[in-house]
PDB file of C-alpha atoms in Angstrom:
ATOM      1  CA  MET T   6      69.737  26.937   2.662  1.00  0.00           C
ATOM      2  CA  LYS T   7      69.945  23.138   2.770  1.00  0.00           C
ATOM      3  CA  PHE T   8      66.794  22.930   4.875  1.00  0.00           C
ATOM      4  CA  PHE T   9      64.969  25.157   2.413  1.00  0.00           C
ATOM      5  CA  LEU T  10      65.946  23.000  -0.578  1.00  0.00           C
ATOM      6  CA  GLN T  11      64.821  19.813   1.127  1.00  0.00           C
ATOM      7  CA  THR T  12      61.535  21.461   2.001  1.00  0.00           C
ATOM      8  CA  ALA T  13      61.092  22.676  -1.555  1.00  0.00           C
ATOM      9  CA  VAL T  14      61.775  19.222  -2.992  1.00  0.00           C
ATOM     10  CA  LEU T  15      59.348  17.670  -0.524  1.00  0.00           C
ATOM     11  CA  PHE T  16      56.707  20.206  -1.506  1.00  0.00           C
ATOM     12  CA  ILE T  17      57.180  19.459  -5.201  1.00  0.00           C
ATOM     13  CA  ILE T  18      56.901  15.707  -4.580  1.00  0.00           C
ATOM     14  CA  LEU T  19      53.755  16.143  -2.461  1.00  0.00           C
ATOM     15  CA  ALA T  20      52.212  18.466  -5.009  1.00  0.00           C
ATOM     16  CA  ALA T  21      52.890  16.006  -7.822  1.00  0.00           C
ATOM     17  CA  SER T  22      51.391  13.159  -5.799  1.00  0.00           C
ATOM     18  CA  THR T  23      48.302  15.235  -5.018  1.00  0.00           C
ATOM     19  CA  LEU T  24      47.790  16.029  -8.699  1.00  0.00           C
ATOM     20  CA  ALA T  25      48.101  12.340  -9.559  1.00  0.00           C
ATOM     21  CA  VAL T  26      45.517  11.388  -6.931  1.00  0.00           C
ATOM     22  CA  ARG T  27      43.186  14.113  -8.149  1.00  0.00           C
ATOM     23  CA  ALA T  28      43.595  12.927 -11.728  1.00  0.00           C
ATOM     24  CA  GLN T  29      42.810   9.371 -10.668  1.00  0.00           C
ATOM     25  CA  PHE T  30      39.681  10.352  -8.775  1.00  0.00           C
ATOM     26  CA  ALA T  31      38.601  12.651 -11.615  1.00  0.00           C
ATOM     27  CA  GLN T  32      38.124   9.556 -13.785  1.00  0.00           C
ATOM     28  CA  SER T  33      34.762   8.023 -13.009  1.00  0.00           C
ATOM     29  CA  VAL T  34      31.719   6.467 -14.637  1.00  0.00           C
ATOM     30  CA  VAL T  35      28.034   6.393 -13.746  1.00  0.00           C
ATOM     31  CA  ILE T  36      25.104   4.773 -15.540  1.00  0.00           C
ATOM     32  CA  VAL T  37      21.931   6.685 -16.399  1.00  0.00           C
ATOM     33  CA  PHE T  38      18.745   5.322 -17.986  1.00  0.00           C
ATOM     34  CA  ASP T  39      16.516   6.805 -20.656  1.00  0.00           C
ATOM     35  CA  PRO T  40      13.659   6.791 -19.845  1.00  0.00           C
ATOM     36  CA  PRO T  41      14.516   7.006 -16.137  1.00  0.00           C
ATOM     37  CA  PHE T  42      11.413   5.056 -15.022  1.00  0.00           C
ATOM     38  CA  PRO T  43      10.680   2.460 -17.692  1.00  0.00           C
ATOM     39  CA  VAL T  44       7.971  -0.176 -17.594  1.00  0.00           C
ATOM     40  CA  PRO T  45       8.183  -3.838 -18.685  1.00  0.00           C
ATOM     41  CA  GLY T  46       8.206  -4.133 -22.448  1.00  0.00           C
ATOM     42  CA  GLN T  47       9.681  -0.677 -22.982  1.00  0.00           C
ATOM     43  CA  SER T  48      12.977  -0.013 -24.795  1.00  0.00           C
ATOM     44  CA  VAL T  49      15.628   1.363 -22.442  1.00  0.00           C
ATOM     45  CA  THR T  50      18.987   2.953 -23.225  1.00  0.00           C
ATOM     46  CA  ALA T  51      21.723   2.782 -20.592  1.00  0.00           C
ATOM     47  CA  GLN T  52      24.481   5.352 -21.044  1.00  0.00           C
ATOM     48  CA  ALA T  53      27.865   5.400 -19.322  1.00  0.00           C
ATOM     49  CA  LEU T  54      28.659   8.972 -18.375  1.00  0.00           C
ATOM     50  CA  LEU T  55      32.431   9.429 -18.067  1.00  0.00           C
ATOM     51  CA  SER T  56      34.413  12.041 -16.206  1.00  0.00           C
ATOM     52  CA  GLY T  57      38.040  12.694 -17.091  1.00  0.00           C
ATOM     53  CA  VAL T  58      37.971  10.300 -20.050  1.00  0.00           C
ATOM     54  CA  GLU T  59      37.000  10.854 -23.668  1.00  0.00           C
ATOM     55  CA  PRO T  60      34.357   8.165 -24.488  1.00  0.00           C
ATOM     56  CA  SER T  61      35.657   7.606 -28.002  1.00  0.00           C
ATOM     57  CA  THR T  62      39.064   6.541 -26.626  1.00  0.00           C
ATOM     58  CA  ALA T  63      37.755   4.159 -23.965  1.00  0.00           C
ATOM     59  CA  THR T  64      36.680   0.516 -24.240  1.00  0.00           C
ATOM     60  CA  PHE T  65      33.312  -0.500 -22.797  1.00  0.00           C
ATOM     61  CA  ARG T  66      32.190  -3.909 -21.595  1.00  0.00           C
ATOM     62  CA  TRP T  67      28.424  -4.057 -20.939  1.00  0.00           C
ATOM     63  CA  MET T  68      26.651  -6.729 -18.912  1.00  0.00           C
ATOM     64  CA  LEU T  69      22.910  -7.353 -18.632  1.00  0.00           C
ATOM     65  CA  ASN T  70      21.991  -9.382 -15.542  1.00  0.00           C
ATOM     66  CA  GLU T  71      25.659 -10.452 -15.227  1.00  0.00           C
ATOM     67  CA  LYS T  72      25.884 -11.656 -18.841  1.00  0.00           C
ATOM     68  CA  VAL T  73      28.225  -9.852 -21.234  1.00  0.00           C
ATOM     69  CA  VAL T  74      26.469  -8.188 -24.175  1.00  0.00           C
ATOM     70  CA  ALA T  75      29.192  -8.586 -26.785  1.00  0.00           C
ATOM     71  CA  ALA T  76      27.346  -6.733 -29.547  1.00  0.00           C
ATOM     72  CA  ALA T  77      27.109  -3.601 -27.393  1.00  0.00           C
ATOM     73  CA  SER T  78      30.678  -3.784 -26.079  1.00  0.00           C
ATOM     74  CA  GLY T  79      33.803  -2.336 -27.607  1.00  0.00           C
ATOM     75  CA  LYS T  80      35.729   0.856 -28.124  1.00  0.00           C
ATOM     76  CA  GLY T  81      33.619   3.999 -27.933  1.00  0.00           C
ATOM     77  CA  LYS T  82      30.392   2.051 -27.281  1.00  0.00           C
ATOM     78  CA  GLU T  83      29.059   4.126 -24.396  1.00  0.00           C
ATOM     79  CA  THR T  84      25.412   3.012 -24.652  1.00  0.00           C
ATOM     80  CA  LEU T  85      23.462  -0.222 -24.280  1.00  0.00           C
ATOM     81  CA  THR T  86      19.885  -0.499 -25.552  1.00  0.00           C
ATOM     82  CA  PHE T  87      17.655  -3.335 -24.348  1.00  0.00           C
ATOM     83  CA  GLN T  88      14.023  -4.212 -23.773  1.00  0.00           C
ATOM     84  CA  LEU T  89      12.989  -4.297 -20.143  1.00  0.00           C
ATOM     85  CA  GLY T  90      11.495  -7.623 -19.124  1.00  0.00           C
ATOM     86  CA  ALA T  91       8.940  -8.518 -16.489  1.00  0.00           C
ATOM     87  CA  ALA T  92      11.542  -9.469 -13.861  1.00  0.00           C
ATOM     88  CA  PRO T  93      11.260  -7.472 -10.624  1.00  0.00           C
ATOM     89  CA  ARG T  94      14.927  -6.444 -10.918  1.00  0.00           C
ATOM     90  CA  THR T  95      17.223  -5.910 -13.924  1.00  0.00           C
ATOM     91  CA  THR T  96      20.925  -5.192 -13.313  1.00  0.00           C
ATOM     92  CA  ILE T  97      23.228  -3.329 -15.716  1.00  0.00           C
ATOM     93  CA  ASP T  98      27.020  -3.343 -15.293  1.00  0.00           C
ATOM     94  CA  VAL T  99      29.652  -1.517 -17.293  1.00  0.00           C
ATOM     95  CA  VAL T 100      33.434  -1.775 -17.094  1.00  0.00           C
ATOM     96  CA  VAL T 101      35.354   1.001 -18.853  1.00  0.00           C
ATOM     97  CA  THR T 102      39.035   0.665 -19.700  1.00  0.00           C
ATOM     98  CA  THR T 103      40.801   3.988 -20.262  1.00  0.00           C
ATOM     99  CA  PRO T 104      43.669   4.465 -22.734  1.00  0.00           C
ATOM    100  CA  GLY T 105      45.991   4.407 -19.727  1.00  0.00           C
ATOM    101  CA  GLY T 106      44.770   0.958 -18.684  1.00  0.00           C
ATOM    102  CA  VAL T 107      42.663   2.132 -15.731  1.00  0.00           C
ATOM    103  CA  GLU T 108      39.423   0.197 -15.218  1.00  0.00           C
ATOM    104  CA  LEU T 109      36.328   2.086 -14.120  1.00  0.00           C
ATOM    105  CA  SER T 110      33.090   0.312 -13.260  1.00  0.00           C
ATOM    106  CA  SER T 111      29.497   1.108 -12.396  1.00  0.00           C
ATOM    107  CA  THR T 112      26.401  -0.934 -11.560  1.00  0.00           C
ATOM    108  CA  LYS T 113      22.792   0.152 -11.600  1.00  0.00           C
ATOM    109  CA  ALA T 114      19.544  -1.776 -11.155  1.00  0.00           C
ATOM    110  CA  LEU T 115      16.095  -1.173 -12.554  1.00  0.00           C
ATOM    111  CA  THR T 116      13.136  -2.101 -10.396  1.00  0.00           C
ATOM    112  CA  PRO T 117      10.134  -1.270 -12.572  1.00  0.00           C
ATOM    113  CA  ARG T 118       7.327   0.478 -10.772  1.00  0.00           C
ATOM    114  CA  GLY T 119       4.228  -0.987 -12.337  1.00  0.00           C
ATOM    115  CA  ALA T 120       0.562  -0.243 -11.946  1.00  0.00           C
ATOM    116  CA  THR T 121      -1.267  -0.542  -8.651  1.00  0.00           C
ATOM    117  CA  ILE T 122      -4.883  -1.076  -7.644  1.00  0.00           C
ATOM    118  CA  VAL T 123      -6.378   0.844  -4.752  1.00  0.00           C
ATOM    119  CA  TRP T 124      -9.869   0.301  -3.382  1.00  0.00           C
ATOM    120  CA  TRP T 125     -12.223   1.667  -0.749  1.00  0.00           C
ATOM    121  CA  THR T 126     -15.710   0.966   0.509  1.00  0.00           C
ATOM    122  CA  ASP T 127     -18.481   2.897   2.245  1.00  0.00           C
ATOM    123  CA  THR T 128     -19.138   0.440   5.075  1.00  0.00           C
ATOM    124  CA  SER T 129     -19.314   1.918   8.571  1.00  0.00           C
ATOM    125  CA  VAL T 130     -16.434   2.632  10.921  1.00  0.00           C
ATOM    126  CA  PRO T 131     -16.418   5.137  13.812  1.00  0.00           C
ATOM    127  CA  VAL T 132     -14.704   8.461  13.245  1.00  0.00           C
ATOM    128  CA  TRP T 133     -11.916   7.623  15.694  1.00  0.00           C
ATOM    129  CA  PHE T 134     -11.086   4.313  14.013  1.00  0.00           C
ATOM    130  CA  LEU T 135      -7.599   4.396  12.469  1.00  0.00           C
ATOM    131  CA  GLY T 136      -7.978   1.304  10.299  1.00  0.00           C
ATOM    132  CA  LYS T 137      -9.519   0.792   6.895  1.00  0.00           C
ATOM    133  CA  ALA T 138     -13.186   0.067   6.304  1.00  0.00           C
ATOM    134  CA  ILE T 139     -13.592  -3.523   5.082  1.00  0.00           C
ATOM    135  CA  PRO T 140     -16.317  -4.622   2.643  1.00  0.00           C
ATOM    136  CA  SER T 141     -19.091  -6.699   4.137  1.00  0.00           C
ATOM    137  CA  THR T 142     -21.688  -8.808   2.350  1.00  0.00           C
ATOM    138  CA  ALA T 143     -23.400  -7.181  -0.663  1.00  0.00           C
ATOM    139  CA  SER T 144     -21.486  -3.921  -0.193  1.00  0.00           C
ATOM    140  CA  ASN T 145     -20.079  -1.550  -2.811  1.00  0.00           C
ATOM    141  CA  VAL T 146     -16.342  -1.265  -3.368  1.00  0.00           C
ATOM    142  CA  THR T 147     -14.757   1.373  -5.593  1.00  0.00           C
ATOM    143  CA  VAL T 148     -11.734  -0.032  -7.445  1.00  0.00           C
ATOM    144  CA  LEU T 149      -9.172   2.317  -9.038  1.00  0.00           C
ATOM    145  CA  ALA T 150      -6.203   1.459 -11.253  1.00  0.00           C
ATOM    146  CA  VAL T 151      -3.177   3.753 -10.986  1.00  0.00           C
ATOM    147  CA  PRO T 152      -0.728   3.426 -13.916  1.00  0.00           C
ATOM    148  CA  GLY T 153       2.955   3.336 -13.112  1.00  0.00           C
ATOM    149  CA  PRO T 154       5.432   5.773 -14.690  1.00  0.00           C
ATOM    150  CA  GLY T 155       6.644   5.191 -18.202  1.00  0.00           C
ATOM    151  CA  PHE T 156       3.583   5.627 -20.387  1.00  0.00           C
ATOM    152  CA  GLY T 157       4.131   9.309 -21.057  1.00  0.00           C
ATOM    153  CA  GLU T 158       0.384   9.665 -21.545  1.00  0.00           C
ATOM    154  CA  LYS T 159      -2.511  10.817 -19.399  1.00  0.00           C
ATOM    155  CA  PRO T 160      -4.361   8.017 -17.536  1.00  0.00           C
ATOM    156  CA  GLU T 161      -7.615   8.832 -19.326  1.00  0.00           C
ATOM    157  CA  THR T 162      -6.042   7.982 -22.706  1.00  0.00           C
ATOM    158  CA  LEU T 163      -4.965   4.456 -21.694  1.00  0.00           C
ATOM    159  CA  LEU T 164      -6.842   1.194 -22.200  1.00  0.00           C
ATOM    160  CA  TYR T 165      -7.977  -0.667 -19.063  1.00  0.00           C
ATOM    161  CA  SER T 166      -8.972  -4.347 -19.218  1.00  0.00           C
ATOM    162  CA  TRP T 167     -10.536  -5.574 -15.963  1.00  0.00           C
ATOM    163  CA  ASN T 168     -11.046  -9.113 -14.613  1.00  0.00           C
ATOM    164  CA  VAL T 169     -12.840 -10.246 -11.460  1.00  0.00           C
ATOM    165  CA  ASN T 170     -12.121 -13.762 -10.268  1.00  0.00           C
ATOM    166  CA  VAL T 171     -10.499 -14.512 -13.656  1.00  0.00           C
ATOM    167  CA  GLU T 172     -13.687 -13.484 -15.496  1.00  0.00           C
ATOM    168  CA  PRO T 173     -13.276 -10.628 -18.033  1.00  0.00           C
ATOM    169  CA  GLN T 174     -15.388  -7.563 -17.301  1.00  0.00           C
ATOM    170  CA  PRO T 175     -16.032  -5.938 -20.714  1.00  0.00           C
ATOM    171  CA  GLY T 176     -18.790  -3.768 -19.292  1.00  0.00           C
ATOM    172  CA  VAL T 177     -16.319  -1.794 -17.162  1.00  0.00           C
ATOM    173  CA  SER T 178     -13.272  -2.033 -19.457  1.00  0.00           C
ATOM    174  CA  GLY T 179     -12.169   0.386 -22.150  1.00  0.00           C
ATOM    175  CA  ILE T 180     -10.199   3.553 -22.841  1.00  0.00           C
ATOM    176  CA  GLY T 181     -10.046   5.800 -19.808  1.00  0.00           C
ATOM    177  CA  ARG T 182     -12.091   3.391 -17.662  1.00  0.00           C
ATOM    178  CA  ASN T 183      -9.663   3.290 -14.755  1.00  0.00           C
ATOM    179  CA  ARG T 184     -12.293   2.672 -12.057  1.00  0.00           C
ATOM    180  CA  PHE T 185     -15.459   0.704 -11.443  1.00  0.00           C
ATOM    181  CA  THR T 186     -17.752  -0.313  -8.590  1.00  0.00           C
ATOM    182  CA  LEU T 187     -17.632  -3.917  -7.413  1.00  0.00           C
ATOM    183  CA  LYS T 188     -20.640  -5.444  -5.628  1.00  0.00           C
ATOM    184  CA  THR T 189     -19.309  -7.978  -3.141  1.00  0.00           C
ATOM    185  CA  SER T 190     -20.700 -11.432  -2.541  1.00  0.00           C
ATOM    186  CA  GLN T 191     -23.641 -12.015  -0.246  1.00  0.00           C
ATOM    187  CA  VAL T 192     -21.605 -14.809   1.336  1.00  0.00           C
ATOM    188  CA  GLU T 193     -19.215 -13.992   4.173  1.00  0.00           C
ATOM    189  CA  ASP T 194     -15.457 -14.586   4.002  1.00  0.00           C
ATOM    190  CA  VAL T 195     -15.299 -14.528   0.193  1.00  0.00           C
ATOM    191  CA  ILE T 196     -12.188 -13.007  -1.379  1.00  0.00           C
ATOM    192  CA  HIS T 197     -12.546 -11.246  -4.729  1.00  0.00           C
ATOM    193  CA  GLN T 198      -9.483 -11.262  -6.989  1.00  0.00           C
ATOM    194  CA  VAL T 199      -9.387  -8.165  -9.183  1.00  0.00           C
ATOM    195  CA  THR T 200      -6.820  -7.742 -11.950  1.00  0.00           C
ATOM    196  CA  VAL T 201      -6.266  -5.051 -14.545  1.00  0.00           C
ATOM    197  CA  ARG T 202      -4.126  -4.744 -17.661  1.00  0.00           C
ATOM    198  CA  ILE T 203      -3.243  -1.201 -18.674  1.00  0.00           C
ATOM    199  CA  SER T 204      -1.850  -0.495 -22.130  1.00  0.00           C
ATOM    200  CA  ASN T 205      -1.313   2.393 -24.486  1.00  0.00           C
ATOM    201  CA  ALA T 206      -3.241   2.714 -27.733  1.00  0.00           C
ATOM    202  CA  ASN T 207      -0.743   0.820 -29.904  1.00  0.00           C
ATOM    203  CA  GLN T 208      -0.184  -1.908 -27.256  1.00  0.00           C
ATOM    204  CA  THR T 209       3.591  -1.319 -27.121  1.00  0.00           C
ATOM    205  CA  ILE T 210       3.607  -0.683 -23.368  1.00  0.00           C
ATOM    206  CA  ALA T 211       1.563  -2.653 -20.865  1.00  0.00           C
ATOM    207  CA  GLN T 212       1.334  -2.967 -17.097  1.00  0.00           C
ATOM    208  CA  GLU T 213      -0.637  -5.362 -14.918  1.00  0.00           C
ATOM    209  CA  ALA T 214      -1.788  -5.195 -11.318  1.00  0.00           C
ATOM    210  CA  ALA T 215      -3.840  -7.336  -8.959  1.00  0.00           C
ATOM    211  CA  ALA T 216      -5.642  -6.908  -5.654  1.00  0.00           C
ATOM    212  CA  LEU T 217      -7.429  -9.238  -3.245  1.00  0.00           C
ATOM    213  CA  ILE T 218     -10.587  -7.716  -1.777  1.00  0.00           C
ATOM    214  CA  PRO T 219     -12.040  -9.543   1.243  1.00  0.00           C
ATOM    215  CA  THR T 220     -15.665  -9.804   2.285  1.00  0.00           C
ATOM    216  CA  ARG T 221     -16.462 -10.237   5.955  1.00  0.00           C
ATOM    217  CA  ALA T 222     -19.421 -10.131   8.260  1.00  0.00           C
ATOM    218  CA  ALA T 223     -20.524  -6.899   9.890  1.00  0.00           C
ATOM    219  CA  GLU T 224     -19.368  -6.633  13.511  1.00  0.00           C
ATOM    220  CA  LEU T 225     -20.609  -5.115  16.741  1.00  0.00           C
ATOM    221  CA  LEU T 226     -18.153  -4.132  19.469  1.00  0.00           C
ATOM    222  CA  VAL T 227     -18.919  -2.768  22.931  1.00  0.00           C
ATOM    223  CA  TYR T 228     -16.910  -0.026  24.637  1.00  0.00           C
ATOM    224  CA  ALA T 229     -17.198   1.689  27.999  1.00  0.00           C
ATOM    225  CA  LEU T 230     -18.255   5.338  28.071  1.00  0.00           C
ATOM    226  CA  PRO T 231     -16.129   7.229  30.622  1.00  0.00           C
ATOM    227  CA  ALA T 232     -17.852   9.699  32.942  1.00  0.00           C
ATOM    228  CA  THR T 233     -15.723  12.423  31.352  1.00  0.00           C
ATOM    229  CA  GLY T 234     -17.375  11.781  27.977  1.00  0.00           C
ATOM    230  CA  GLY T 235     -16.267  10.238  24.700  1.00  0.00           C
ATOM    231  CA  THR T 236     -15.600   6.574  24.053  1.00  0.00           C
ATOM    232  CA  ASP T 237     -12.858   4.524  25.690  1.00  0.00           C
ATOM    233  CA  ALA T 238     -11.445   3.140  22.453  1.00  0.00           C
ATOM    234  CA  SER T 239      -8.412   1.584  24.128  1.00  0.00           C
ATOM    235  CA  GLY T 240      -9.988  -1.851  23.829  1.00  0.00           C
ATOM    236  CA  THR T 241     -13.241  -3.662  23.267  1.00  0.00           C
ATOM    237  CA  LEU T 242     -14.920  -5.206  26.272  1.00  0.00           C
ATOM    238  CA  SER T 243     -14.783  -8.888  27.053  1.00  0.00           C
ATOM    239  CA  VAL T 244     -14.585  -8.415  30.826  1.00  0.00           C
ATOM    240  CA  PHE T 245     -15.493  -5.243  32.742  1.00  0.00           C
ATOM    241  CA  GLY T 246     -14.922  -4.575  36.416  1.00  0.00           C
ATOM    242  CA  GLY T 247     -16.519  -1.872  38.557  1.00  0.00           C
ATOM    243  CA  ASN T 248     -17.761  -0.881  41.984  1.00  0.00           C
ATOM    244  CA  ALA T 249     -21.198  -1.987  43.136  1.00  0.00           C
ATOM    245  CA  GLY T 250     -23.600   0.881  43.727  1.00  0.00           C
ATOM    246  CA  GLU T 251     -22.330   2.993  40.822  1.00  0.00           C
ATOM    247  CA  THR T 252     -23.722   3.699  37.343  1.00  0.00           C
ATOM    248  CA  TYR T 253     -21.937   2.729  34.141  1.00  0.00           C
ATOM    249  CA  ASP T 254     -22.577   3.461  30.482  1.00  0.00           C
ATOM    250  CA  PHE T 255     -21.733   1.169  27.572  1.00  0.00           C
ATOM    251  CA  ILE T 256     -21.995   1.801  23.842  1.00  0.00           C
ATOM    252  CA  ALA T 257     -22.416  -0.681  20.986  1.00  0.00           C
ATOM    253  CA  VAL T 258     -20.379   0.424  17.947  1.00  0.00           C
ATOM    254  CA  PRO T 259     -21.211  -1.058  14.538  1.00  0.00           C
ATOM    255  CA  PHE T 260     -18.363  -1.890  12.168  1.00  0.00           C
ATOM    256  CA  PHE T 261     -18.588  -2.653   8.437  1.00  0.00           C
ATOM    257  CA  PHE T 262     -22.365  -2.301   8.053  1.00  0.00           C
ATOM    258  CA  ARG T 263     -23.624  -1.070   4.701  1.00  0.00           C
ATOM    259  CA  PRO T 264     -25.034   2.503   4.722  1.00  0.00           C
ATOM    260  CA  ASP T 265     -28.589   1.282   4.104  1.00  0.00           C
ATOM    261  CA  GLN T 266     -28.299  -0.971   7.153  1.00  0.00           C
ATOM    262  CA  LEU T 267     -26.520   1.456   9.444  1.00  0.00           C
ATOM    263  CA  LYS T 268     -29.282   4.063   9.406  1.00  0.00           C
ATOM    264  CA  ASN T 269     -31.936   1.420  10.192  1.00  0.00           C
ATOM    265  CA  LEU T 270     -30.220  -0.610  12.902  1.00  0.00           C
ATOM    266  CA  LYS T 271     -32.339  -1.836  15.808  1.00  0.00           C
ATOM    267  CA  TYR T 272     -30.548  -2.593  19.069  1.00  0.00           C
ATOM    268  CA  VAL T 273     -31.634  -5.083  21.722  1.00  0.00           C
ATOM    269  CA  TRP T 274     -29.672  -5.185  24.986  1.00  0.00           C
ATOM    270  CA  ARG T 275     -29.750  -8.183  27.344  1.00  0.00           C
ATOM    271  CA  VAL T 276     -28.568  -8.525  30.920  1.00  0.00           C
ATOM    272  CA  ASN T 277     -28.279 -12.135  32.060  1.00  0.00           C
ATOM    273  CA  ASP T 278     -30.367 -13.204  29.020  1.00  0.00           C
ATOM    274  CA  LYS T 279     -33.186 -10.810  29.902  1.00  0.00           C
ATOM    275  CA  ALA T 280     -34.040  -8.250  27.234  1.00  0.00           C
ATOM    276  CA  ILE T 281     -34.149  -4.610  28.294  1.00  0.00           C
ATOM    277  CA  GLU T 282     -37.538  -3.247  27.248  1.00  0.00           C
ATOM    278  CA  GLY T 283     -38.565   0.347  26.545  1.00  0.00           C
ATOM    279  CA  ASP T 284     -37.964   3.265  24.214  1.00  0.00           C
ATOM    280  CA  PHE T 285     -34.471   4.677  24.338  1.00  0.00           C
ATOM    281  CA  THR T 286     -33.233   8.035  23.106  1.00  0.00           C
ATOM    282  CA  ASP T 287     -29.892   6.393  22.277  1.00  0.00           C
ATOM    283  CA  PRO T 288     -30.635   2.704  21.657  1.00  0.00           C
ATOM    284  CA  ASP T 289     -26.954   1.942  21.086  1.00  0.00           C
ATOM    285  CA  ILE T 290     -26.157   2.972  24.694  1.00  0.00           C
ATOM    286  CA  LEU T 291     -26.880   0.946  27.834  1.00  0.00           C
ATOM    287  CA  THR T 292     -26.901   2.679  31.230  1.00  0.00           C
ATOM    288  CA  LEU T 293     -26.455   0.121  33.990  1.00  0.00           C
ATOM    289  CA  LYS T 294     -27.219   1.049  37.605  1.00  0.00           C
ATOM    290  CA  THR T 295     -25.749  -1.451  40.033  1.00  0.00           C
ATOM    291  CA  ALA T 296     -27.002  -2.216  43.545  1.00  0.00           C
ATOM    292  CA  PRO T 297     -24.752  -1.294  46.457  1.00  0.00           C
ATOM    293  CA  GLY T 298     -23.102  -4.026  48.524  1.00  0.00           C
ATOM    294  CA  GLY T 299     -22.274  -7.588  47.634  1.00  0.00           C
ATOM    295  CA  THR T 300     -20.664  -9.083  44.557  1.00  0.00           C
ATOM    296  CA  SER T 301     -22.388  -9.377  41.231  1.00  0.00           C
ATOM    297  CA  GLN T 302     -21.353 -11.068  37.978  1.00  0.00           C
ATOM    298  CA  ASN T 303     -23.419 -10.331  34.905  1.00  0.00           C
ATOM    299  CA  THR T 304     -23.446 -11.356  31.268  1.00  0.00           C
ATOM    300  CA  ILE T 305     -24.325  -8.412  29.048  1.00  0.00           C
ATOM    301  CA  GLY T 306     -25.146  -8.797  25.378  1.00  0.00           C
ATOM    302  CA  VAL T 307     -26.438  -6.665  22.537  1.00  0.00           C
ATOM    303  CA  ASP T 308     -27.837  -7.433  19.085  1.00  0.00           C
ATOM    304  CA  ALA T 309     -27.969  -5.035  16.125  1.00  0.00           C
ATOM    305  CA  THR T 310     -30.195  -5.908  13.174  1.00  0.00           C
ATOM    306  CA  GLY T 311     -30.780  -4.043   9.923  1.00  0.00           C
ATOM    307  CA  LEU T 312     -33.636  -4.218   7.449  1.00  0.00           C
ATOM    308  CA  ALA T 313     -34.430  -6.660   4.659  1.00  0.00           C
ATOM    309  CA  PRO T 314     -33.572  -7.358   1.934  1.00  0.00           C
ATOM    310  CA  ASN T 315     -30.028  -8.570   2.520  1.00  0.00           C
ATOM    311  CA  LEU T 316     -30.255  -7.536   6.164  1.00  0.00           C
ATOM    312  CA  GLN T 317     -27.130  -7.528   8.253  1.00  0.00           C
ATOM    313  CA  ARG T 318     -26.933  -8.377  11.928  1.00  0.00           C
ATOM    314  CA  ALA T 319     -24.231  -8.680  14.556  1.00  0.00           C
ATOM    315  CA  SER T 320     -23.980  -9.432  18.279  1.00  0.00           C
ATOM    316  CA  ALA T 321     -21.545  -8.782  21.111  1.00  0.00           C
ATOM    317  CA  PHE T 322     -21.223 -10.088  24.681  1.00  0.00           C
ATOM    318  CA  PHE T 323     -19.093  -9.319  27.721  1.00  0.00           C
ATOM    319  CA  THR T 324     -18.948 -10.136  31.427  1.00  0.00           C
ATOM    320  CA  ALA T 325     -19.381  -7.366  33.988  1.00  0.00           C
ATOM    321  CA  ASN T 326     -18.183  -7.878  37.569  1.00  0.00           C
ATOM    322  CA  PHE T 327     -19.196  -5.430  40.320  1.00  0.00           C
ATOM    323  CA  GLN T 328     -17.884  -5.546  43.898  1.00  0.00           C
TER     324      GLN T 328
END
């Protein structure tokens, strides 16, 4: 009987301790935002959601970016309303004191997701190329503004104000005008700075975004064509080695040419500075038949030239060694 009573007492003590632990863990606080994805300039309400505690009996201490907001703190004050600034990160803290003297705390940060600018161009890249087509001289670039969350309106109802290189672009700005076509400079290596301000009709919410759009020269790269077909895209040629007496094929691949230039390109191949004459079914391909025996080092080059006006041209060279 004595063993049973000790066991019973132990069970009661353990059960009471478990209930106390459960009660302690049942008291918690988390912060939620309304709206959940605000934008700079928008009014935001932070609410402390309590578990196991009646909000009207608890005392709240709110902090905005580590500074106490006295006006929003006090007994039963479970919300904090503030205007979101332009800072990349805004931190909200709340410390809740329960009637029993237990302190509960929660921290949550807002990182506003603003607008973004995406762009693309129609300059040439091969189908197997995994990178992005880059604008070349006098090419067309489509620029699109994507509003961030928080407006609560369709993109076509918003006002878009565009600038290119700090110059306002009223001709492409206005309500619903979220895209336009940019004609790049005729000078190589120029960077165009494009900015946009997106706002709602009453100007209470606004977002800004910027993008740097480069302009580069068209390029010509040479690749080996394997006997099995296709293009060896593992690397462009600067040096090529092969066996004398065999035949090799090389292809010149144009990058970043404008569409009007690409369809009119004229190729001229040179071997040791001597132009290869004749009509070719595939002028971008050179078939090189090497002589058997001996060692041969050759410089192979190719030029690709478009049509005026604003013609584009590019060249490539590599060394071919045959033994």
